[in-house]
Coordinates of N, CA, C and O in Angstrom, one line a residue:
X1 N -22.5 13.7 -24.1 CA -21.8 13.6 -22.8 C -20.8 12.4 -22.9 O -21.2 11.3 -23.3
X2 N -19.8 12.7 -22.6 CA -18.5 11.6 -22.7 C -17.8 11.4 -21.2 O -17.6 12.5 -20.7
X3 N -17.5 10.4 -20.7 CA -16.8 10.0 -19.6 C -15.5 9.2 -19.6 O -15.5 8.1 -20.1
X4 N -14.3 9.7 -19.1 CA -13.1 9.1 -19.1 C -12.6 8.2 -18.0 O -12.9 8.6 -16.9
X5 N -12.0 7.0 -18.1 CA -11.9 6.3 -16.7 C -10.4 6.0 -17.2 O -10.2 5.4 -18.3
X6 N -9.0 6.6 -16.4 CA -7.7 6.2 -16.6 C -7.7 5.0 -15.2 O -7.9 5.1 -14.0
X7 N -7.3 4.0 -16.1 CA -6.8 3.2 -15.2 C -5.3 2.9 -15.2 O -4.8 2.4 -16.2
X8 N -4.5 3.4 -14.0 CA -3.9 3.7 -13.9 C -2.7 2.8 -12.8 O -3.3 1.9 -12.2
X9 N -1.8 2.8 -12.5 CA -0.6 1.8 -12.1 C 0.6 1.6 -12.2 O 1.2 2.3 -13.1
X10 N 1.4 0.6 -11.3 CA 2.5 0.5 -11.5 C 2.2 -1.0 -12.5 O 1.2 -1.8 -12.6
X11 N 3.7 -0.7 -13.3 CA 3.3 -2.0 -14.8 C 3.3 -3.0 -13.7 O 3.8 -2.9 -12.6
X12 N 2.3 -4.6 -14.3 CA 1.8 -5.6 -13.5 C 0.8 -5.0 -12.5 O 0.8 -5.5 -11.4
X13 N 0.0 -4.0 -12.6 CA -1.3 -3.9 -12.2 C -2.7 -3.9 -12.3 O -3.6 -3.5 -11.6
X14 N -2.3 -4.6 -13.6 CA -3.6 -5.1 -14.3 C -4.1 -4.4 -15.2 O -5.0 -4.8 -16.0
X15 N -3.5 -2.8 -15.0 CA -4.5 -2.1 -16.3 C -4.8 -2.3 -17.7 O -5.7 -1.8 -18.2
X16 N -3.9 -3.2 -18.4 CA -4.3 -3.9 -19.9 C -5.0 -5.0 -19.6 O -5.9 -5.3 -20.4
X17 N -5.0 -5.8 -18.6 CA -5.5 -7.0 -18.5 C -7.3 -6.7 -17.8 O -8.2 -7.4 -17.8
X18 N -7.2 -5.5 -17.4 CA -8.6 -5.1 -16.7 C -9.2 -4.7 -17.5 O -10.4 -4.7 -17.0
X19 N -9.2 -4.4 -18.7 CA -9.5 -3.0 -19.6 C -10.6 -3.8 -20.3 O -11.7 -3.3 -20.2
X20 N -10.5 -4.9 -20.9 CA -11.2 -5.7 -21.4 C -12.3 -6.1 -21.0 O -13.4 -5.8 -21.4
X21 N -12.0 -6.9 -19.8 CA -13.6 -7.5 -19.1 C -14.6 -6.4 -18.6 O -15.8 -6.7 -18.4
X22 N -13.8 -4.7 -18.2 CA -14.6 -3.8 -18.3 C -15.9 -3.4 -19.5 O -17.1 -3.2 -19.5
X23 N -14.9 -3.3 -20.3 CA -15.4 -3.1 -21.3 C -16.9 -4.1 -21.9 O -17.9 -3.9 -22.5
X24 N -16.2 -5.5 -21.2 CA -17.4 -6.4 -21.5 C -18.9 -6.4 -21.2 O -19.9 -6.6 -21.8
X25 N -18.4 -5.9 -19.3 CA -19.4 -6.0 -18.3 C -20.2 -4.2 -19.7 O -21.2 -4.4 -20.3
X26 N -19.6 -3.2 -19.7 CA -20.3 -2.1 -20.1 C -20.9 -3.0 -21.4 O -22.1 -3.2 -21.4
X27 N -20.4 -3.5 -22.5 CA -21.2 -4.1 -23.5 C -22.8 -4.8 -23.2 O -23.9 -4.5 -23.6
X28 N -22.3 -5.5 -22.4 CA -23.4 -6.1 -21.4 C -24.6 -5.5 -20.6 O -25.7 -6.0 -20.4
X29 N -24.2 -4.5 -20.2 CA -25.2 -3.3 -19.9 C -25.8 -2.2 -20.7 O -26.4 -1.2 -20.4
X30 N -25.2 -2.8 -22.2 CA -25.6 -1.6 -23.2 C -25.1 -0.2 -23.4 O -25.6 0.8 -23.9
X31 N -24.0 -0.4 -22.7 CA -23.5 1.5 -22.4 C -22.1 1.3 -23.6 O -21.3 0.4 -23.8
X32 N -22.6 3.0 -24.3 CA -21.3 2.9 -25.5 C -20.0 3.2 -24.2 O -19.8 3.6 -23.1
X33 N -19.3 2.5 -25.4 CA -17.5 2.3 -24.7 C -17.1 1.9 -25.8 O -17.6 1.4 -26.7
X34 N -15.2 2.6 -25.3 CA -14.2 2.2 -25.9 C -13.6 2.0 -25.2 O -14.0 2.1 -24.0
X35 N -12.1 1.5 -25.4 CA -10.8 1.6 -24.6 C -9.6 1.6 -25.5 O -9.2 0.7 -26.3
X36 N -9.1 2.6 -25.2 CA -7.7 2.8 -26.1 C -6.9 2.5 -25.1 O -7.3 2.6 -23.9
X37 N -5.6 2.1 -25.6 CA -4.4 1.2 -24.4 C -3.4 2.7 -25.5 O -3.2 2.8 -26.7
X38 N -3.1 3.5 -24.3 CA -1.9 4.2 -25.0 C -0.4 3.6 -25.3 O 0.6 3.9 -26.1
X39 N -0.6 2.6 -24.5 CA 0.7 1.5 -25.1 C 1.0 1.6 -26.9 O 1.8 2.2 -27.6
X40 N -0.2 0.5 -27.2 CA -0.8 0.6 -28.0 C -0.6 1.5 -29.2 O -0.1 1.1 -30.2
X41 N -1.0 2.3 -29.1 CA -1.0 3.7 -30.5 C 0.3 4.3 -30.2 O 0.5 5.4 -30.8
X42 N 1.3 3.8 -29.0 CA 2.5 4.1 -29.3 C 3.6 3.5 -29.6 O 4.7 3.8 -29.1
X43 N 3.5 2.5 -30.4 CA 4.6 1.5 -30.7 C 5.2 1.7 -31.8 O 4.7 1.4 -32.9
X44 N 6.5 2.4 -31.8 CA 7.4 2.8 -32.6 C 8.7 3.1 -32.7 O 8.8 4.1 -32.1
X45 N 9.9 2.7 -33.2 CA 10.6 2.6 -32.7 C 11.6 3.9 -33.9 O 11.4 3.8 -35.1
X46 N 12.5 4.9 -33.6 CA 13.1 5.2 -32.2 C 11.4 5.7 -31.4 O 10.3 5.6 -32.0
X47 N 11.5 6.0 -30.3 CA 10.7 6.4 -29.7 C 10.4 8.0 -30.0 O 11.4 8.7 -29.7
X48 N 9.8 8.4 -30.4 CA 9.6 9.9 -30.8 C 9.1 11.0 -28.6 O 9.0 12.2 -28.3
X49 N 9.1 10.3 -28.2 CA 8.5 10.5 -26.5 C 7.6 10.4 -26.2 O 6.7 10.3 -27.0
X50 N 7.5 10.4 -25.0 CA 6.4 9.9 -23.9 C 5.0 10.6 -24.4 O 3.9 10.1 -24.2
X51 N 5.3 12.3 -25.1 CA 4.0 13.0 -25.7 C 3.8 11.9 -26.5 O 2.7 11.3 -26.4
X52 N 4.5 11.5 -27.3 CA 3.9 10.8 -28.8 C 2.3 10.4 -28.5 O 1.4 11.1 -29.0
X53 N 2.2 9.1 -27.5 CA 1.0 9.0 -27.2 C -0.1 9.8 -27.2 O -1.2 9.4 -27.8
X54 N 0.0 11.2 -26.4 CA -0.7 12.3 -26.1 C -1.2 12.6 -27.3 O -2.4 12.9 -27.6
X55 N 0.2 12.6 -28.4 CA -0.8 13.7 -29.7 C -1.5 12.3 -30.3 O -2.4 12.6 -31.1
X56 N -1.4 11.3 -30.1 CA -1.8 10.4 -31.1 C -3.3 10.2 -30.6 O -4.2 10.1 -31.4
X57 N -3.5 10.2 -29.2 CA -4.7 10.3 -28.3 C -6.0 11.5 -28.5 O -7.2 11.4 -28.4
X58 N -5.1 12.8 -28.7 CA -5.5 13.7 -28.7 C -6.1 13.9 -30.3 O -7.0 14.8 -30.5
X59 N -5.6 13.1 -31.3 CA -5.8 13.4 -33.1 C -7.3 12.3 -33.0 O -8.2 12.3 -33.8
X60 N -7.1 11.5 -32.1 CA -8.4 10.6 -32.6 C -9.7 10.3 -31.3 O -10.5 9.4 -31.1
X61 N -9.4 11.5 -30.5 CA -10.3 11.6 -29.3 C -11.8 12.0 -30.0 O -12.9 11.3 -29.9
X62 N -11.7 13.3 -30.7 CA -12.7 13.6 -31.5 C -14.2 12.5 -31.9 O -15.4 12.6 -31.7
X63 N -13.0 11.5 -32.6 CA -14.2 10.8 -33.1 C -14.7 9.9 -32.4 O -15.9 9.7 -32.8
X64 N -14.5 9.2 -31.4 CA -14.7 8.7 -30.1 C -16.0 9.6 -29.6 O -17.2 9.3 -29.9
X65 N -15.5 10.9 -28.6 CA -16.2 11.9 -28.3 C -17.5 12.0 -28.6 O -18.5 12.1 -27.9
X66 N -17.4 11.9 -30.7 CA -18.9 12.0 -31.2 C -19.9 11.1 -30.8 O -21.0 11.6 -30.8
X67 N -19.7 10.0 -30.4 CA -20.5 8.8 -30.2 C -21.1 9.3 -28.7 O -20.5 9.8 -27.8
X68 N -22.3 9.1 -28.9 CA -23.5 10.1 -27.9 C -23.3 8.9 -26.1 O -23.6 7.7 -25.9
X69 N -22.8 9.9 -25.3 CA -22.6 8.8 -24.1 C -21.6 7.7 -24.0 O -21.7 6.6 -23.4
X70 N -20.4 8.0 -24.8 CA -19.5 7.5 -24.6 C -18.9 7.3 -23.0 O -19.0 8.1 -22.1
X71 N -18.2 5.8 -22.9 CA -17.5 5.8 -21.8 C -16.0 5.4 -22.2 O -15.9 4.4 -22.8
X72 N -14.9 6.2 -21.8 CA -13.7 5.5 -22.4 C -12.9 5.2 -21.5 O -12.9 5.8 -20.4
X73 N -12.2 4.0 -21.8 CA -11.3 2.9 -20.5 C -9.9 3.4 -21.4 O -9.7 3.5 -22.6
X74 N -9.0 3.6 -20.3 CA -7.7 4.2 -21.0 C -6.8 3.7 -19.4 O -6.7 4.1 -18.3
X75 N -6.2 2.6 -20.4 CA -5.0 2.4 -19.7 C -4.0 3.0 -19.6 O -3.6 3.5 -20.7
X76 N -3.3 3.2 -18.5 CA -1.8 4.3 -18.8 C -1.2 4.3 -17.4 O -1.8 3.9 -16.4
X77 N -0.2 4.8 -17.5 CA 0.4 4.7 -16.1 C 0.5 6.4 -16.4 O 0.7 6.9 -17.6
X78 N 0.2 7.2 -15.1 CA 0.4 8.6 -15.7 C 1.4 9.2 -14.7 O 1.2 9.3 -13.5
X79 N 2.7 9.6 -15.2 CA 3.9 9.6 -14.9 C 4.3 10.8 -13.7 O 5.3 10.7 -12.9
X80 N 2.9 12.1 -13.8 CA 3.2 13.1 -12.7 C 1.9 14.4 -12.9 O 1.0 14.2 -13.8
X81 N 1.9 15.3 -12.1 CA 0.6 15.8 -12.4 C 0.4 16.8 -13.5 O -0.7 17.3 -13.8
X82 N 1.8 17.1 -14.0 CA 2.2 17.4 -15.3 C 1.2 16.6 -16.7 O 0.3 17.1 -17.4
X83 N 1.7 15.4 -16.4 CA 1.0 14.2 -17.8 C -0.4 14.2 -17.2 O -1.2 14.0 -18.1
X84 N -0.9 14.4 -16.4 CA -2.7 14.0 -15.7 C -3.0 15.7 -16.3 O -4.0 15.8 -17.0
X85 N -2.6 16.5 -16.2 CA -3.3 18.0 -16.6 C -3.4 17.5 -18.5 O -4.5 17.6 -19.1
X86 N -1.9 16.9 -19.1 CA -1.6 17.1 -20.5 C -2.7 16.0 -20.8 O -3.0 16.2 -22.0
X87 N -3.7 14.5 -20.3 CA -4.3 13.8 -20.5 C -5.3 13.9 -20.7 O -6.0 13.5 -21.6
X88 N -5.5 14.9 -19.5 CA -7.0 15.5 -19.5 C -7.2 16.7 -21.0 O -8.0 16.6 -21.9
X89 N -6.4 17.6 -20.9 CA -6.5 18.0 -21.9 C -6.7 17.2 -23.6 O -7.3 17.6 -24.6
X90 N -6.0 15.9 -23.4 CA -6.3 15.8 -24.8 C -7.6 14.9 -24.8 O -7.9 14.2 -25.7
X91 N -8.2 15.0 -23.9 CA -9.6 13.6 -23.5 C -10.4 15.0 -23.2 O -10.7 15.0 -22.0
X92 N -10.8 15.9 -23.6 CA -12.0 17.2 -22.9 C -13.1 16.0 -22.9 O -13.4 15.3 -23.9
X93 N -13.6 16.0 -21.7 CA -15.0 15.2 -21.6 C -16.1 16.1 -20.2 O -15.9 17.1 -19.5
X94 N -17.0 15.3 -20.4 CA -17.9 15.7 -18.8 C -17.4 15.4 -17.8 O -17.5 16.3 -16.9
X95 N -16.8 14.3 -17.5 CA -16.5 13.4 -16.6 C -14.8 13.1 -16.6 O -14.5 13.2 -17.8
X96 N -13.9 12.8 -16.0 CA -12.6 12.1 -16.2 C -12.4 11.7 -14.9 O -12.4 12.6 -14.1
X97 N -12.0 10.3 -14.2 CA -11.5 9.8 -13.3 C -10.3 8.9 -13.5 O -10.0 8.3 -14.6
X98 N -9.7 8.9 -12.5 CA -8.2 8.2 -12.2 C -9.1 7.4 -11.3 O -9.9 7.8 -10.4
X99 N -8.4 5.7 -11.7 CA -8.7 4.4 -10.9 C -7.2 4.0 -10.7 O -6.6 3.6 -11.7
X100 N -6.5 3.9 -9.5 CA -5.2 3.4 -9.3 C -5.5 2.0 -9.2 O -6.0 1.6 -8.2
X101 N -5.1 1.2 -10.5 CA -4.7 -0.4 -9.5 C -3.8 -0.8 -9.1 O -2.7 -0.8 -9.7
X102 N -3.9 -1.4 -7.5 CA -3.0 -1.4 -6.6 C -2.8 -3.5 -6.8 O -3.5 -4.3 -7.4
X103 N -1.3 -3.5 -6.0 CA -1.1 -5.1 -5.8 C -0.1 -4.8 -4.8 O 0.3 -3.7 -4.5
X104 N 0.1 -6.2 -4.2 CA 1.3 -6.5 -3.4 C 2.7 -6.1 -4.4 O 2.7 -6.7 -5.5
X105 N 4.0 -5.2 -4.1 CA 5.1 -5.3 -4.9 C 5.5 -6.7 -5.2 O 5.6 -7.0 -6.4
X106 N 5.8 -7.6 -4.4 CA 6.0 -9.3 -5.0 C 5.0 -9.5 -6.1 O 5.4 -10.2 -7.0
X107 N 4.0 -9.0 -6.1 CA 3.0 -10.1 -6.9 C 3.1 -9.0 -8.2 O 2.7 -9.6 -9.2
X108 N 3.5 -7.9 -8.4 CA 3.6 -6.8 -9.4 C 5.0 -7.3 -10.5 O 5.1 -7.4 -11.7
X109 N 6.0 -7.7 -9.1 CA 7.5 -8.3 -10.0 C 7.0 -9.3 -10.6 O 7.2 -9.5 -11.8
X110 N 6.3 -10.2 -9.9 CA 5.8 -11.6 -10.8 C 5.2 -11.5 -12.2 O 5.6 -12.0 -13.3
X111 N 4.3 -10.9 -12.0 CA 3.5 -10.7 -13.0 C 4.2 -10.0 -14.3 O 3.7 -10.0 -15.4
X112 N 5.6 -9.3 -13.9 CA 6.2 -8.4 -15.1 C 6.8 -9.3 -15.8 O 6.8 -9.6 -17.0
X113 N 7.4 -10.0 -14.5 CA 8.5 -11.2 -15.2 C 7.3 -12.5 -15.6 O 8.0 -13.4 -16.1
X114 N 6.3 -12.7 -15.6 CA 6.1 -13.9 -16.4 C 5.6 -13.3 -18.0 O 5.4 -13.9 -19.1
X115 N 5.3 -11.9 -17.6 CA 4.4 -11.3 -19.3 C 5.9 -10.9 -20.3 O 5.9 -11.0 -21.5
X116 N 6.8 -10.5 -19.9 CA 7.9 -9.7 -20.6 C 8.5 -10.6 -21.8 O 7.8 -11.6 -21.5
X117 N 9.0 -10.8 -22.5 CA 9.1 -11.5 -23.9 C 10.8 -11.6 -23.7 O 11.4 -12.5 -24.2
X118 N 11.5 -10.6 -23.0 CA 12.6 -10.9 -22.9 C 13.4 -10.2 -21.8 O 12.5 -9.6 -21.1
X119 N 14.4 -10.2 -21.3 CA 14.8 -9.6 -20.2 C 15.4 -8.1 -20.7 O 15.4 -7.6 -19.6
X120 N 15.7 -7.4 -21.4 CA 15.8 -6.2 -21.7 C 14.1 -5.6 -21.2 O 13.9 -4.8 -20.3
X121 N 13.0 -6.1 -22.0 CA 11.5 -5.4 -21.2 C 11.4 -6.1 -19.6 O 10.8 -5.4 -18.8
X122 N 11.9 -7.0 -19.3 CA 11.6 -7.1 -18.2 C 12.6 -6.2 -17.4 O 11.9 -5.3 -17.1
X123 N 13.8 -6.0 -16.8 CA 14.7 -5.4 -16.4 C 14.0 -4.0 -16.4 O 14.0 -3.5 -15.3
X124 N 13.5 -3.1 -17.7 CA 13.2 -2.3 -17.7 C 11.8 -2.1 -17.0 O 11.3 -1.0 -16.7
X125 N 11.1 -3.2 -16.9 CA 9.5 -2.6 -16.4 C 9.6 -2.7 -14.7 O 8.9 -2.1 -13.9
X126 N 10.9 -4.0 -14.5 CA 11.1 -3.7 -12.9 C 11.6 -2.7 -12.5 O 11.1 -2.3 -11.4
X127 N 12.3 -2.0 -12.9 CA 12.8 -0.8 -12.8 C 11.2 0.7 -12.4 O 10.9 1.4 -11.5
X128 N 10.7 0.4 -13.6 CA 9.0 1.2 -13.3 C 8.8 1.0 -12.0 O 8.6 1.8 -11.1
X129 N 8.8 -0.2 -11.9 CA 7.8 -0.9 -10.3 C 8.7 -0.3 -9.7 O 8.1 0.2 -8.8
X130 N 9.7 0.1 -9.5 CA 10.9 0.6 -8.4 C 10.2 1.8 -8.2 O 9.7 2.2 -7.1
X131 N 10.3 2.8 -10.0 CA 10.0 3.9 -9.4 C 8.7 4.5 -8.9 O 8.5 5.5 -8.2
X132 N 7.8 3.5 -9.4 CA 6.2 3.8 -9.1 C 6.1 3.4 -7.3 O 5.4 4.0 -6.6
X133 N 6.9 2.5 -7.0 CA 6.9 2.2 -6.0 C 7.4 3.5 -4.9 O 7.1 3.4 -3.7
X134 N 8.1 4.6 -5.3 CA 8.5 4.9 -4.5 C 7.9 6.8 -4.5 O 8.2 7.6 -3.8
X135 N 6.9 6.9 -5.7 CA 6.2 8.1 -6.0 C 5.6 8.4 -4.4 O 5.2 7.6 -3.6
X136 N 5.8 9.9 -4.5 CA 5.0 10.6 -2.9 C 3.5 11.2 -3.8 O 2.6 11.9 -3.3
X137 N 3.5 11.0 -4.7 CA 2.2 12.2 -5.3 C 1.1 11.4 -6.0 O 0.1 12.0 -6.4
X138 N 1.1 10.2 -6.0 CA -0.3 9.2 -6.3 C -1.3 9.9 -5.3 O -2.4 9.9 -6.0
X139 N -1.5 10.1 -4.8 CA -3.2 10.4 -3.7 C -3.7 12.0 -4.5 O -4.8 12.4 -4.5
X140 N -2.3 12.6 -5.2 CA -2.7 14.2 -6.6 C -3.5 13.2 -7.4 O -4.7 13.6 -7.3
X141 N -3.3 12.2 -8.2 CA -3.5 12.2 -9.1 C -4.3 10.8 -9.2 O -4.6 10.6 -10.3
X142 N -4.7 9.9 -8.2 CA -5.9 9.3 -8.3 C -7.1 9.7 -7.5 O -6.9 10.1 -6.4
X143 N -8.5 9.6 -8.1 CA -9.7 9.8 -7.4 C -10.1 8.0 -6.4 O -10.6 8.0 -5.3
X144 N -9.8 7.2 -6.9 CA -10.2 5.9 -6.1 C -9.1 5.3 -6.5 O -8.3 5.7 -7.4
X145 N -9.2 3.8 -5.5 CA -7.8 2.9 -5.5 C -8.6 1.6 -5.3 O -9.4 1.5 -4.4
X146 N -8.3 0.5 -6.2 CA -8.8 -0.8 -6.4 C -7.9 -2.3 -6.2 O -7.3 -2.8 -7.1
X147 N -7.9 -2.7 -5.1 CA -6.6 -3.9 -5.4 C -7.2 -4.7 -6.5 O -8.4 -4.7 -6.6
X148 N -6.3 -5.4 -7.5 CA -6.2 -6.2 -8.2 C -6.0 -7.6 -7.6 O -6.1 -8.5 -8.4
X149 N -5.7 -7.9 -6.4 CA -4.6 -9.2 -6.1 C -5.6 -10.1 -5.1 O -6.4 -9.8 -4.2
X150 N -5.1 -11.0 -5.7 CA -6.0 -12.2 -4.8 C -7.3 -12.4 -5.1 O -7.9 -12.8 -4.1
X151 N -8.2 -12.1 -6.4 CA -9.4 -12.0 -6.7 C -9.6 -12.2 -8.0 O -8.6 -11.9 -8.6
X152 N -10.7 -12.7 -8.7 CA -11.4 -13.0 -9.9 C -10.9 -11.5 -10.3 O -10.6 -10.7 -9.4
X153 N -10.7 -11.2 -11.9 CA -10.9 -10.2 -12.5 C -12.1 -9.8 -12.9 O -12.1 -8.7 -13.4
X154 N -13.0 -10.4 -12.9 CA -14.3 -9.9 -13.3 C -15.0 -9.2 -12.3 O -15.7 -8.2 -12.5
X155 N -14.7 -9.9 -10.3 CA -14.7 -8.9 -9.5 C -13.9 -7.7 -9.1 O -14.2 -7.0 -8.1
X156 N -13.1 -7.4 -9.9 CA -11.9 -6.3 -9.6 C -13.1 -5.6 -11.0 O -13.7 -4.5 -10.8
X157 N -13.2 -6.3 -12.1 CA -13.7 -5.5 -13.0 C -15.3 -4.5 -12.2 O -15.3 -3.3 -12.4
X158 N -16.1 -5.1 -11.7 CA -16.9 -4.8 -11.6 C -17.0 -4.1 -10.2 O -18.1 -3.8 -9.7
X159 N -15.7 -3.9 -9.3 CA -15.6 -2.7 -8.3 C -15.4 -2.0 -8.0 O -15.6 -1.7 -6.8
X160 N -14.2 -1.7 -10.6 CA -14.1 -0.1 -10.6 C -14.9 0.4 -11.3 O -14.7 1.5 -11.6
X161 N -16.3 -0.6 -12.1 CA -17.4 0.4 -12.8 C -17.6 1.0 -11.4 O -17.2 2.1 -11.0
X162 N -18.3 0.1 -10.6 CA -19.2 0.8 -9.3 C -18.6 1.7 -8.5 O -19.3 2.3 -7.7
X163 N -17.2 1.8 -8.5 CA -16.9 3.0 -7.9 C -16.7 4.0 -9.0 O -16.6 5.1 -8.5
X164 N -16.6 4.0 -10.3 CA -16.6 5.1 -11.3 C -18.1 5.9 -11.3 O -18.2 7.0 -11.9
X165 N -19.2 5.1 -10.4 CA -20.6 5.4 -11.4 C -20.5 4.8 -12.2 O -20.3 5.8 -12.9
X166 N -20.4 4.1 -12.9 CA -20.4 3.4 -14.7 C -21.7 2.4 -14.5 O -22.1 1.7 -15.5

C-alpha cells in the first residue's frame, strides 16, 4: 500500500521548505517515505514542458511504489484539474491527497524575493503569486488547507501529517 501527499501552493508557500522536516517527523516515527520535489527532476534547459516532470515522475514512481507502505511528499504547485487527474495518474497509489499551503500574499512576495538568485526568477515567480492568487478552482483540487505563516515549521509540519492520517 502506497500513499501520496501533494503539497501544494502558490511559489513562497513553503512546499520545498516543508517537505523536509516532514519527512523527518515520518523518519522519526519509522514510516517508509520519500519526497520527490518535481522542481527538481525537472531542471533543464530549453525546457522540454510542464509534462516533462510528469513523465520523469511517472518513469521512477514504480520503484518508490515497491517499497512496502510507502508515504510520498511531492511538492508541486498543480496548475489545474487537468495536471491533478495527469498526477494522479502517474503516482497510481491507495491513497493521494492535496495539502494547499496557504500565507498572507505580502509574506509569499517576501519570501520569493529573498530566495530567488536573481531578478529574471524573481519577476517570474511574482508573477505565479499573481496568478495563483487569483485561481477560482483551488477548493477542485485541494482536500485540506494549512497556513504556513507566523509559526515554527515543525508545527506547520506536524498539522499536515495529522490532517493527512500520516
Amino acid at each position: 500500500m502506497s500513499e501520496v501527499l501533494v503539497l501544494h501552493g502558490s511559489p513562497g508557500s513553503g512546499k520545498s521548505t516543508l517537505a523536509g522536516p516532514i519527512a523527518e517527523l515520518l523518519r522519526v516515527d519509522g514510516k517508509a517515505h520519500a519526497a520527490i520535489d518535481l522542481d527538481e527532476i525537472s531542471i533543464i534547459f530549453p525546457s522540454p514542458g510542464r509534462d516533462f516532470a510528469l513523465r520523469n515522475l511517472a518513469a521512477i514512481w514504480p520503484h518508490y511504489a515497491a517499497v512496502p507502505g510507502l508515504r510520498l511528499i511531492l511538492p508541486s504547485v498543480i496548475a489545474d484539474e487537468a495536471e491533478l487527474a495527469s498526477l494522479r495518474a502517474a503516482v497510481p497509489c491507495d491513497r493521494f491527497q492535496v495539502c494547499e499551503l496557504t500565507a498572507p500574499r505580502p509574506v509569499l512576495e517576501a519570501r520569493v524575493t529573498a530566495r530567488e538568485p536573481n531578478e529574471f526568477w524573481r519577476d517570474r515567480l511574482l508573477a505565479f503569486v499573481d496568478l495563483f492568487d487569483s485561481r477560482t478552482d483551488l477548493d477542485r483540487i485541494r482536500d485540506f488547507r494549512v497556513s504556513t505563516h507566523d509559526r515554527p515549521i515543525a508545527d506547520t509540519a506536524r498539522e499536515v501529517l495529522t490532517r493527512a492520517g500520516w
